[in-house]
Amino acid sequence: MSKKFQLKISQALDKLGKLDKDIKEAVKFYGYPEERKMPASFETLTRIIIGQQISRKVAEAIWTRLKEENLTITRNIISSNPEKLMRVGLSRRKSEYIIGIAKATTEGKLNFDELTKKKWGKNKRTAYFL
């Protein structure tokens, strides 16, 4: 866990704990949450897409099946089709998105390293996922 994250989360939860005793008790019992930062990569974006609007348990099951079918590598996904991805539990639309992202990545149209270097927004309140 990064020190910056640890400091921010502890300060925020301590402040909330002063306002809400349940939060204070939860922090006392469970401690501060760990940072869940993921690298900017094809795998991360694929996992985000898989997890949209479904439970974490179902998303993990789908991800496990994709790994078993060796469908977490861009070159294998590109040579696949939506129907094959649908057989492991993905919707047609999610399958199409993942195939499109795999193609864009291998063609150099989507570069995750460049995305992490890009300046996003004008102030701290601008939200971004990478």
CSV table of N, CA and C in Angstrom, one decimal:
chain,number,residue,atom,x,y,z
A,1,MET,N,0.9,-1.2,0.0
A,1,MET,CA,0.0,0.0,0.0
A,1,MET,C,0.9,1.2,0.0
A,2,SER,N,0.6,2.2,-0.9
A,2,SER,CA,1.4,3.4,-0.9
A,2,SER,C,1.2,4.3,0.3
A,3,LYS,N,2.2,4.9,0.7
A,3,LYS,CA,2.1,5.8,1.9
A,3,LYS,C,1.1,6.9,1.7
A,4,LYS,N,1.0,7.4,0.5
A,4,LYS,CA,0.1,8.5,0.1
A,4,LYS,C,-1.4,8.0,0.3
A,5,PHE,N,-1.6,6.9,-0.3
A,5,PHE,CA,-3.0,6.3,-0.1
A,5,PHE,C,-3.3,6.0,1.3
A,6,GLN,N,-2.4,5.4,2.0
A,6,GLN,CA,-2.6,5.1,3.4
A,6,GLN,C,-2.9,6.4,4.2
A,7,LEU,N,-2.2,7.4,4.0
A,7,LEU,CA,-2.4,8.7,4.7
A,7,LEU,C,-3.8,9.3,4.4
A,8,LYS,N,-4.1,9.3,3.1
A,8,LYS,CA,-5.4,9.9,2.7
A,8,LYS,C,-6.6,9.1,3.2
A,9,ILE,N,-6.5,7.8,3.1
A,9,ILE,CA,-7.7,7.0,3.6
A,9,ILE,C,-7.8,7.0,5.1
A,10,SER,N,-6.7,7.0,5.8
A,10,SER,CA,-6.8,7.0,7.2
A,10,SER,C,-7.3,8.4,7.7
A,11,GLN,N,-6.9,9.5,7.1
A,11,GLN,CA,-7.4,10.8,7.5
A,11,GLN,C,-8.9,10.9,7.2
A,12,ALA,N,-9.3,10.4,6.0
A,12,ALA,CA,-10.7,10.5,5.6
A,12,ALA,C,-11.6,9.7,6.5
A,13,LEU,N,-11.2,8.5,6.8
A,13,LEU,CA,-12.0,7.6,7.7
A,13,LEU,C,-12.0,8.1,9.1
A,14,ASP,N,-10.9,8.6,9.6
A,14,ASP,CA,-10.8,9.2,10.9
A,14,ASP,C,-11.8,10.3,11.1
A,15,LYS,N,-11.8,11.2,10.0
A,15,LYS,CA,-12.7,12.3,10.0
A,15,LYS,C,-14.2,11.9,10.0
A,16,LEU,N,-14.5,10.9,9.2
A,16,LEU,CA,-15.8,10.3,9.1
A,16,LEU,C,-16.2,9.6,10.5
A,17,GLY,N,-15.2,9.0,11.1
A,17,GLY,CA,-15.4,8.3,12.3
A,17,GLY,C,-15.8,9.2,13.4
A,18,LYS,N,-15.4,10.5,13.4
A,18,LYS,CA,-15.8,11.5,14.4
A,18,LYS,C,-17.2,11.9,14.2
A,19,LEU,N,-17.8,11.7,13.0
A,19,LEU,CA,-19.1,12.0,12.7
A,19,LEU,C,-20.1,10.9,12.8
A,20,ASP,N,-19.6,9.7,12.7
A,20,ASP,CA,-20.4,8.5,12.7
A,20,ASP,C,-19.7,7.4,13.5
A,21,LYS,N,-20.4,7.0,14.6
A,21,LYS,CA,-19.7,6.0,15.4
A,21,LYS,C,-19.6,4.6,14.8
A,22,ASP,N,-20.6,4.3,13.9
A,22,ASP,CA,-20.5,3.0,13.2
A,22,ASP,C,-19.2,2.9,12.3
A,23,ILE,N,-18.9,4.0,11.6
A,23,ILE,CA,-17.7,4.0,10.8
A,23,ILE,C,-16.5,3.9,11.7
A,24,LYS,N,-16.5,4.6,12.9
A,24,LYS,CA,-15.4,4.5,13.8
A,24,LYS,C,-15.2,3.0,14.3
A,25,GLU,N,-16.3,2.4,14.6
A,25,GLU,CA,-16.2,1.0,15.1
A,25,GLU,C,-15.8,0.0,14.0
A,26,ALA,N,-16.2,0.3,12.7
A,26,ALA,CA,-15.8,-0.6,11.6
A,26,ALA,C,-14.3,-0.5,11.4
A,27,VAL,N,-13.8,0.8,11.4
A,27,VAL,CA,-12.4,1.0,11.2
A,27,VAL,C,-11.6,0.3,12.4
A,28,LYS,N,-12.1,0.4,13.6
A,28,LYS,CA,-11.5,-0.2,14.7
A,28,LYS,C,-11.4,-1.7,14.6
A,29,PHE,N,-12.5,-2.3,14.1
A,29,PHE,CA,-12.7,-3.8,13.9
A,29,PHE,C,-11.9,-4.3,12.7
A,30,TYR,N,-12.1,-3.6,11.6
A,30,TYR,CA,-11.5,-4.1,10.3
A,30,TYR,C,-10.2,-3.5,9.9
A,31,GLY,N,-9.9,-2.3,10.5
A,31,GLY,CA,-8.7,-1.6,10.0
A,31,GLY,C,-9.0,-0.8,8.8
A,32,TYR,N,-8.0,-0.1,8.2
A,32,TYR,CA,-8.2,0.6,7.0
A,32,TYR,C,-8.1,-0.3,5.8
A,33,PRO,N,-8.9,0.0,4.8
A,33,PRO,CA,-8.9,-0.8,3.6
A,33,PRO,C,-7.5,-0.7,2.9
A,34,GLU,N,-7.2,-1.8,2.2
A,34,GLU,CA,-6.0,-1.8,1.4
A,34,GLU,C,-6.2,-1.2,0.1
A,35,GLU,N,-5.2,-0.6,-0.5
A,35,GLU,CA,-5.3,0.0,-1.8
A,35,GLU,C,-5.5,-1.1,-2.9
A,36,ARG,N,-6.4,-0.9,-3.8
A,36,ARG,CA,-6.7,-1.9,-4.8
A,36,ARG,C,-6.3,-1.4,-6.2
A,37,LYS,N,-5.2,-0.7,-6.3
A,37,LYS,CA,-4.8,-0.2,-7.5
A,37,LYS,C,-4.3,-1.3,-8.5
A,38,MET,N,-4.7,-1.2,-9.7
A,38,MET,CA,-4.4,-2.2,-10.7
A,38,MET,C,-3.5,-1.5,-11.8
A,39,PRO,N,-2.7,-2.2,-12.4
A,39,PRO,CA,-1.8,-1.6,-13.5
A,39,PRO,C,-2.7,-1.3,-14.7
A,40,ALA,N,-2.3,-0.3,-15.4
A,40,ALA,CA,-3.0,0.1,-16.7
A,40,ALA,C,-2.6,-0.9,-17.7
A,41,SER,N,-3.5,-1.8,-18.1
A,41,SER,CA,-3.2,-2.9,-19.0
A,41,SER,C,-4.4,-3.4,-19.7
A,42,PHE,N,-4.2,-4.2,-20.7
A,42,PHE,CA,-5.3,-4.9,-21.3
A,42,PHE,C,-6.1,-5.7,-20.4
A,43,GLU,N,-5.4,-6.5,-19.5
A,43,GLU,CA,-6.0,-7.4,-18.6
A,43,GLU,C,-6.9,-6.6,-17.6
A,44,THR,N,-6.4,-5.4,-17.1
A,44,THR,CA,-7.2,-4.6,-16.1
A,44,THR,C,-8.4,-4.1,-16.8
A,45,LEU,N,-8.3,-3.6,-18.0
A,45,LEU,CA,-9.5,-3.1,-18.7
A,45,LEU,C,-10.5,-4.2,-19.0
A,46,THR,N,-10.0,-5.3,-19.4
A,46,THR,CA,-10.9,-6.5,-19.6
A,46,THR,C,-11.6,-6.9,-18.3
A,47,ARG,N,-10.9,-6.9,-17.2
A,47,ARG,CA,-11.6,-7.3,-16.0
A,47,ARG,C,-12.6,-6.3,-15.5
A,48,ILE,N,-12.4,-5.0,-15.8
A,48,ILE,CA,-13.3,-3.9,-15.5
A,48,ILE,C,-14.6,-4.2,-16.3
A,49,ILE,N,-14.4,-4.4,-17.6
A,49,ILE,CA,-15.6,-4.7,-18.5
A,49,ILE,C,-16.4,-5.9,-18.0
A,50,ILE,N,-15.7,-7.0,-17.7
A,50,ILE,CA,-16.3,-8.2,-17.3
A,50,ILE,C,-17.2,-7.9,-16.0
A,51,GLY,N,-16.6,-7.1,-15.1
A,51,GLY,CA,-17.3,-6.9,-13.8
A,51,GLY,C,-18.4,-5.9,-13.8
A,52,GLN,N,-18.7,-5.2,-14.9
A,52,GLN,CA,-19.7,-4.2,-15.0
A,52,GLN,C,-21.1,-4.9,-14.8
A,53,GLN,N,-21.9,-4.4,-13.9
A,53,GLN,CA,-23.3,-4.8,-13.6
A,53,GLN,C,-23.5,-6.3,-13.3
A,54,ILE,N,-22.4,-6.9,-12.7
A,54,ILE,CA,-22.6,-8.3,-12.2
A,54,ILE,C,-21.9,-8.4,-10.9
A,55,SER,N,-22.1,-9.4,-10.2
A,55,SER,CA,-21.5,-9.5,-8.8
A,55,SER,C,-20.0,-9.9,-9.0
A,56,ARG,N,-19.2,-9.6,-8.0
A,56,ARG,CA,-17.8,-9.9,-8.0
A,56,ARG,C,-17.6,-11.4,-8.2
A,57,LYS,N,-18.4,-12.2,-7.5
A,57,LYS,CA,-18.2,-13.6,-7.6
A,57,LYS,C,-18.4,-14.1,-9.0
A,58,VAL,N,-19.4,-13.6,-9.7
A,58,VAL,CA,-19.7,-14.0,-11.1
A,58,VAL,C,-18.6,-13.5,-12.0
A,59,ALA,N,-18.1,-12.3,-11.8
A,59,ALA,CA,-17.0,-11.8,-12.6
A,59,ALA,C,-15.8,-12.6,-12.4
A,60,GLU,N,-15.5,-13.0,-11.2
A,60,GLU,CA,-14.3,-13.9,-11.0
A,60,GLU,C,-14.4,-15.2,-11.6
A,61,ALA,N,-15.6,-15.8,-11.6
A,61,ALA,CA,-15.9,-17.1,-12.3
A,61,ALA,C,-15.7,-16.9,-13.8
A,62,ILE,N,-16.2,-15.9,-14.4
A,62,ILE,CA,-16.0,-15.6,-15.8
A,62,ILE,C,-14.5,-15.5,-16.1
A,63,TRP,N,-13.8,-14.7,-15.3
A,63,TRP,CA,-12.4,-14.5,-15.5
A,63,TRP,C,-11.6,-15.8,-15.5
A,64,THR,N,-11.9,-16.6,-14.5
A,64,THR,CA,-11.3,-17.9,-14.4
A,64,THR,C,-11.5,-18.8,-15.6
A,65,ARG,N,-12.8,-18.8,-16.1
A,65,ARG,CA,-13.0,-19.5,-17.3
A,65,ARG,C,-12.3,-19.0,-18.5
A,66,LEU,N,-12.1,-17.7,-18.6
A,66,LEU,CA,-11.4,-17.1,-19.7
A,66,LEU,C,-9.9,-17.5,-19.6
A,67,LYS,N,-9.4,-17.6,-18.4
A,67,LYS,CA,-8.0,-18.0,-18.3
A,67,LYS,C,-7.8,-19.5,-18.6
A,68,GLU,N,-8.8,-20.3,-18.2
A,68,GLU,CA,-8.8,-21.7,-18.6
A,68,GLU,C,-8.8,-21.9,-20.1
A,69,GLU,N,-9.5,-21.1,-20.8
A,69,GLU,CA,-9.6,-21.2,-22.3
A,69,GLU,C,-8.4,-20.4,-22.9
A,70,ASN,N,-7.5,-19.9,-22.1
A,70,ASN,CA,-6.4,-19.1,-22.6
A,70,ASN,C,-6.9,-17.9,-23.4
A,71,LEU,N,-7.9,-17.2,-22.9
A,71,LEU,CA,-8.5,-16.1,-23.6
A,71,LEU,C,-8.2,-14.8,-22.9
A,72,THR,N,-7.1,-14.7,-22.2
A,72,THR,CA,-6.7,-13.4,-21.6
A,72,THR,C,-5.5,-12.8,-22.3
A,73,ILE,N,-5.1,-13.3,-23.4
A,73,ILE,CA,-4.0,-12.8,-24.2
A,73,ILE,C,-4.6,-12.2,-25.4
A,74,THR,N,-4.1,-11.0,-25.8
A,74,THR,CA,-4.7,-10.3,-26.9
A,74,THR,C,-4.7,-11.1,-28.2
A,75,ARG,N,-3.6,-11.8,-28.5
A,75,ARG,CA,-3.6,-12.5,-29.8
A,75,ARG,C,-4.6,-13.6,-29.9
A,76,ASN,N,-4.9,-14.2,-28.7
A,76,ASN,CA,-5.8,-15.3,-28.7
A,76,ASN,C,-7.3,-14.8,-28.8
A,77,ILE,N,-7.5,-13.6,-28.2
A,77,ILE,CA,-8.8,-13.0,-28.3
A,77,ILE,C,-9.1,-12.5,-29.7
A,78,ILE,N,-8.1,-11.9,-30.4
A,78,ILE,CA,-8.3,-11.5,-31.7
A,78,ILE,C,-8.7,-12.6,-32.7
A,79,SER,N,-8.1,-13.7,-32.5
A,79,SER,CA,-8.4,-14.9,-33.3
A,79,SER,C,-9.7,-15.6,-32.9
A,80,SER,N,-10.3,-15.1,-31.9
A,80,SER,CA,-11.6,-15.6,-31.4
A,80,SER,C,-12.8,-14.9,-32.0
A,81,ASN,N,-14.0,-15.2,-31.5
A,81,ASN,CA,-15.2,-14.5,-32.0
A,81,ASN,C,-16.1,-14.3,-30.8
A,82,PRO,N,-17.1,-13.4,-30.9
A,82,PRO,CA,-18.0,-13.2,-29.7
A,82,PRO,C,-18.6,-14.4,-29.2
A,83,GLU,N,-19.0,-15.4,-30.1
A,83,GLU,CA,-19.7,-16.6,-29.6
A,83,GLU,C,-18.8,-17.4,-28.7
A,84,LYS,N,-17.5,-17.5,-29.0
A,84,LYS,CA,-16.6,-18.2,-28.1
A,84,LYS,C,-16.5,-17.5,-26.7
A,85,LEU,N,-16.4,-16.2,-26.7
A,85,LEU,CA,-16.3,-15.5,-25.4
A,85,LEU,C,-17.7,-15.6,-24.7
A,86,MET,N,-18.7,-15.7,-25.4
A,86,MET,CA,-20.1,-15.8,-24.8
A,86,MET,C,-20.2,-17.2,-24.1
A,87,ARG,N,-19.5,-18.2,-24.6
A,87,ARG,CA,-19.6,-19.5,-24.0
A,87,ARG,C,-19.0,-19.5,-22.6
A,88,VAL,N,-18.1,-18.6,-22.2
A,88,VAL,CA,-17.6,-18.6,-20.9
A,88,VAL,C,-18.4,-17.6,-20.0
A,89,GLY,N,-19.5,-17.0,-20.5
A,89,GLY,CA,-20.4,-16.3,-19.7
A,89,GLY,C,-20.5,-14.8,-20.0
A,90,LEU,N,-19.8,-14.3,-21.0
A,90,LEU,CA,-19.8,-12.9,-21.3
A,90,LEU,C,-21.0,-12.6,-22.2
A,91,SER,N,-21.6,-11.4,-22.1
A,91,SER,CA,-22.6,-11.0,-23.0
A,91,SER,C,-22.0,-10.7,-24.4
A,92,ARG,N,-22.8,-10.7,-25.4
A,92,ARG,CA,-22.3,-10.4,-26.8
A,92,ARG,C,-21.6,-9.0,-26.8
A,93,ARG,N,-22.3,-8.0,-26.2
A,93,ARG,CA,-21.7,-6.7,-26.2
A,93,ARG,C,-20.3,-6.6,-25.5
A,94,LYS,N,-20.2,-7.3,-24.4
A,94,LYS,CA,-18.9,-7.3,-23.7
A,94,LYS,C,-17.9,-8.0,-24.5
A,95,SER,N,-18.3,-9.1,-25.1
A,95,SER,CA,-17.4,-9.9,-26.0
A,95,SER,C,-16.9,-9.0,-27.1
A,96,GLU,N,-17.7,-8.3,-27.7
A,96,GLU,CA,-17.4,-7.4,-28.8
A,96,GLU,C,-16.4,-6.3,-28.3
A,97,TYR,N,-16.7,-5.7,-27.2
A,97,TYR,CA,-15.8,-4.7,-26.6
A,97,TYR,C,-14.4,-5.2,-26.4
A,98,ILE,N,-14.3,-6.4,-25.8
A,98,ILE,CA,-13.0,-7.0,-25.4
A,98,ILE,C,-12.2,-7.3,-26.7
A,99,ILE,N,-12.9,-7.9,-27.7
A,99,ILE,CA,-12.2,-8.2,-29.0
A,99,ILE,C,-11.7,-6.9,-29.6
A,100,GLY,N,-12.6,-5.8,-29.6
A,100,GLY,CA,-12.2,-4.5,-30.1
A,100,GLY,C,-11.0,-3.9,-29.4
A,101,ILE,N,-11.0,-4.0,-28.1
A,101,ILE,CA,-9.8,-3.5,-27.3
A,101,ILE,C,-8.6,-4.3,-27.6
A,102,ALA,N,-8.7,-5.6,-27.7
A,102,ALA,CA,-7.5,-6.4,-28.1
A,102,ALA,C,-7.0,-6.0,-29.4
A,103,LYS,N,-7.8,-5.8,-30.4
A,103,LYS,CA,-7.4,-5.4,-31.7
A,103,LYS,C,-6.7,-4.0,-31.7
A,104,ALA,N,-7.3,-3.1,-31.0
A,104,ALA,CA,-6.7,-1.7,-30.8
A,104,ALA,C,-5.4,-1.8,-30.1
A,105,THR,N,-5.3,-2.7,-29.2
A,105,THR,CA,-4.0,-2.8,-28.5
A,105,THR,C,-2.9,-3.3,-29.4
A,106,THR,N,-3.2,-4.4,-30.1
A,106,THR,CA,-2.2,-5.0,-30.9
A,106,THR,C,-1.8,-4.1,-32.2
A,107,GLU,N,-2.8,-3.3,-32.6
A,107,GLU,CA,-2.5,-2.4,-33.7
A,107,GLU,C,-1.9,-1.1,-33.3
A,108,GLY,N,-1.6,-1.0,-32.0
A,108,GLY,CA,-1.0,0.2,-31.5
A,108,GLY,C,-1.9,1.5,-31.4
A,109,LYS,N,-3.2,1.3,-31.6
A,109,LYS,CA,-4.1,2.4,-31.5
A,109,LYS,C,-4.5,2.7,-30.0
A,110,LEU,N,-4.3,1.7,-29.1
A,110,LEU,CA,-4.5,1.8,-27.7
A,110,LEU,C,-3.2,1.5,-27.0
A,111,ASN,N,-2.6,2.5,-26.4
A,111,ASN,CA,-1.3,2.3,-25.7
A,111,ASN,C,-1.5,2.6,-24.2
A,112,PHE,N,-1.5,1.6,-23.4
A,112,PHE,CA,-1.8,1.9,-21.9
A,112,PHE,C,-0.7,2.7,-21.3
A,113,ASP,N,0.5,2.5,-21.7
A,113,ASP,CA,1.6,3.3,-21.1
A,113,ASP,C,1.4,4.8,-21.4
A,114,GLU,N,1.0,5.1,-22.6
A,114,GLU,CA,0.7,6.5,-23.0
A,114,GLU,C,-0.5,7.1,-22.2
A,115,LEU,N,-1.5,6.2,-22.0
A,115,LEU,CA,-2.6,6.7,-21.2
A,115,LEU,C,-2.3,7.1,-19.8
A,116,THR,N,-1.3,6.4,-19.2
A,116,THR,CA,-1.0,6.7,-17.9
A,116,THR,C,-0.2,8.0,-17.8
A,117,LYS,N,0.5,8.4,-18.9
A,117,LYS,CA,1.3,9.6,-18.9
A,117,LYS,C,0.4,10.8,-19.3
A,118,LYS,N,-0.7,10.6,-19.8
A,118,LYS,CA,-1.6,11.7,-20.3
A,118,LYS,C,-2.1,12.6,-19.1
A,119,LYS,N,-2.2,13.9,-19.3
A,119,LYS,CA,-2.7,14.8,-18.3
A,119,LYS,C,-4.3,14.7,-18.5
A,120,TRP,N,-4.9,14.4,-17.4
A,120,TRP,CA,-6.4,14.3,-17.4
A,120,TRP,C,-7.0,15.5,-16.7
A,121,GLY,N,-7.9,16.2,-17.3
A,121,GLY,CA,-8.7,17.2,-16.6
A,121,GLY,C,-7.9,18.4,-16.2
A,122,LYS,N,-8.6,19.3,-15.6
A,122,LYS,CA,-7.9,20.6,-15.2
A,122,LYS,C,-7.7,20.7,-13.7
A,123,ASN,N,-8.4,19.8,-12.9
A,123,ASN,CA,-8.2,19.9,-11.4
A,123,ASN,C,-8.3,18.6,-10.8
A,124,LYS,N,-8.2,18.5,-9.5
A,124,LYS,CA,-8.2,17.3,-8.7
A,124,LYS,C,-9.6,16.6,-8.7
A,125,ARG,N,-10.6,17.3,-9.0
A,125,ARG,CA,-11.9,16.7,-9.0
A,125,ARG,C,-12.3,16.0,-10.3
A,126,THR,N,-11.5,16.1,-11.3
A,126,THR,CA,-11.7,15.4,-12.5
A,126,THR,C,-11.5,13.9,-12.3
A,127,ALA,N,-12.5,13.1,-12.6
A,127,ALA,CA,-12.4,11.7,-12.4
A,127,ALA,C,-11.9,11.0,-13.6
A,128,TYR,N,-11.0,10.0,-13.4
A,128,TYR,CA,-10.5,9.1,-14.5
A,128,TYR,C,-10.2,7.8,-13.9
A,129,PHE,N,-10.1,6.8,-14.8
A,129,PHE,CA,-9.9,5.4,-14.3
A,129,PHE,C,-8.5,4.9,-14.4
A,130,LEU,N,-7.7,5.6,-15.2
A,130,LEU,CA,-6.3,5.1,-15.4
A,130,LEU,C,-5.3,6.1,-14.7
